[in-house]
Amino acid sequence: MRSAVPHRALGATALVVLASVAFVGPTAPAWAADDRPDQGFTIEDPRVTESSGLAASRAHPGVYWTHNDQDAPLIYGVDSRTGKTVATLTMKGVGTPRDMEAISVGPDGDIYVGDIGDNLDGSWDHVWIYRFPEPKQLRDQTVQATQYDVKYADGPRNAEALMVHPKTGRVYIASKNENSGGLYEGPARLSTSGTNVFRRVGDVPWVTDGAFSPDGGRLVLRGYFWAKEYAWKGGSGGGRIADGGTAVGAPFQGQAESVTYTPDGSAFLFGSEGARSRVVRVDRADAGPSAADPKKPGSGSGSGSASGAGAGAAAQGSGGEQGSFTVGVIVLGLAVAAWMGLRKLFRRS
């Protein structure tokens, strides 16, 4: 998320900055997982300073695709074992991206990139989705991508979350709004012959990213201070959120931008913007002993996973989540106060 924006977006930026300051603790050491994939890691590539999306590879175990929030058509494959970039993909066949915000992998093995950000809250009458097959080999290469034009049935929106359902292949976008965002459903198949109209199928909070579980039965959405996992109902004819969601023990991060599931669906990985940003694993509360058993090697806090603090926070009603919630409420209150002060200042100017 970048560029100079109107007062509303500037207020939101102040909220994030304040939260970022509040949650900074002692400098964390550079760390990555051991030789096991899908644990927490640090993105070591100095080119990745605004990681804005995260998606688990289907073809290459332990590899996660990410990209900067920028206008360069570059996608980075990061090995979760080391935090090192193992492939840099340059998309061709597309125009200059404006604001790439999200990435997802479909059931066909294609990678979908959402150039869907609009920091001016409706200045662009259309946005784009890029799509290309996931490479079979991990190396720096140019990939031929398809570009789709996208519009919303109820007018332009700012959005940062794009999710491809792993069974139906239907694409969903969650818009971002300080009051209430919307969940938008795309056509059954995207088309290059005309504009793809996305229609609102539900309301969501302020969302910075989201992802479907590998089995397609759940949807996780995150914002700056929260994350929830929802039951998902539907098939090839479309789908919808089926419940009020369950709180996930999301870590507090400076600019909380991304979330995805591990390939086995047992845990979430949460990412943020910034140089050498950390990706934090949080085990799902009901994932079972295989995901969070403290007797298993590497499942404790020293593994780079959030299985120690994170899994405790992920459990409903745990002391870890209650403590995080209390801190979050305090910081959120301070942030809102600062935001309101800025709004008043701008009204006077």
Coordinates of N, CA, C and O in Angstrom, one line a residue, residues 17-18 46 48 156 184-185 192 194 207 238 316 339:
V17 N 0.8 3.0 11.3 CA 2.1 3.5 11.8 C 2.1 3.4 13.3 O 3.1 2.9 13.9
L18 N 1.1 3.9 13.9 CA 1.0 3.9 15.4 C 1.1 2.5 15.9 O 1.8 2.1 16.9
P46 N 16.8 -8.7 -0.4 CA 16.7 -7.2 -0.2 C 15.8 -6.5 -1.2 O 15.4 -5.3 -0.9
V48 N 12.8 -7.5 -1.8 CA 11.4 -7.6 -1.3 C 11.3 -6.8 0.0 O 11.6 -7.2 1.1
P156 N -16.3 1.2 -8.6 CA -14.9 1.0 -8.2 C -14.7 0.8 -6.8 O -15.4 1.3 -5.9
Y184 N -16.5 -10.1 -3.2 CA -17.0 -10.0 -4.5 C -16.6 -11.4 -5.2 O -15.5 -11.9 -5.1
E185 N -17.6 -11.9 -6.0 CA -17.4 -13.1 -6.7 C -17.3 -12.9 -8.2 O -18.1 -12.2 -8.8
T192 N -10.8 -13.2 -21.5 CA -10.0 -12.1 -22.0 C -10.7 -11.3 -23.1 O -10.2 -10.3 -23.6
G194 N -13.6 -9.6 -22.8 CA -14.4 -8.5 -22.4 C -14.1 -8.3 -20.9 O -13.1 -8.8 -20.3
V207 N -10.2 -5.6 5.2 CA -9.4 -6.8 4.9 C -8.1 -6.4 4.1 O -8.2 -5.7 3.2
G238 N -21.1 -21.1 -7.4 CA -20.8 -19.9 -6.5 C -20.7 -20.3 -5.1 O -21.1 -21.5 -4.7
Q316 N -9.1 -20.8 21.2 CA -10.1 -19.9 21.7 C -10.1 -19.8 23.2 O -10.0 -20.8 23.9
W339 N -6.1 9.1 14.6 CA -6.7 9.2 13.3 C -7.8 10.3 13.4 O -7.8 11.2 12.5

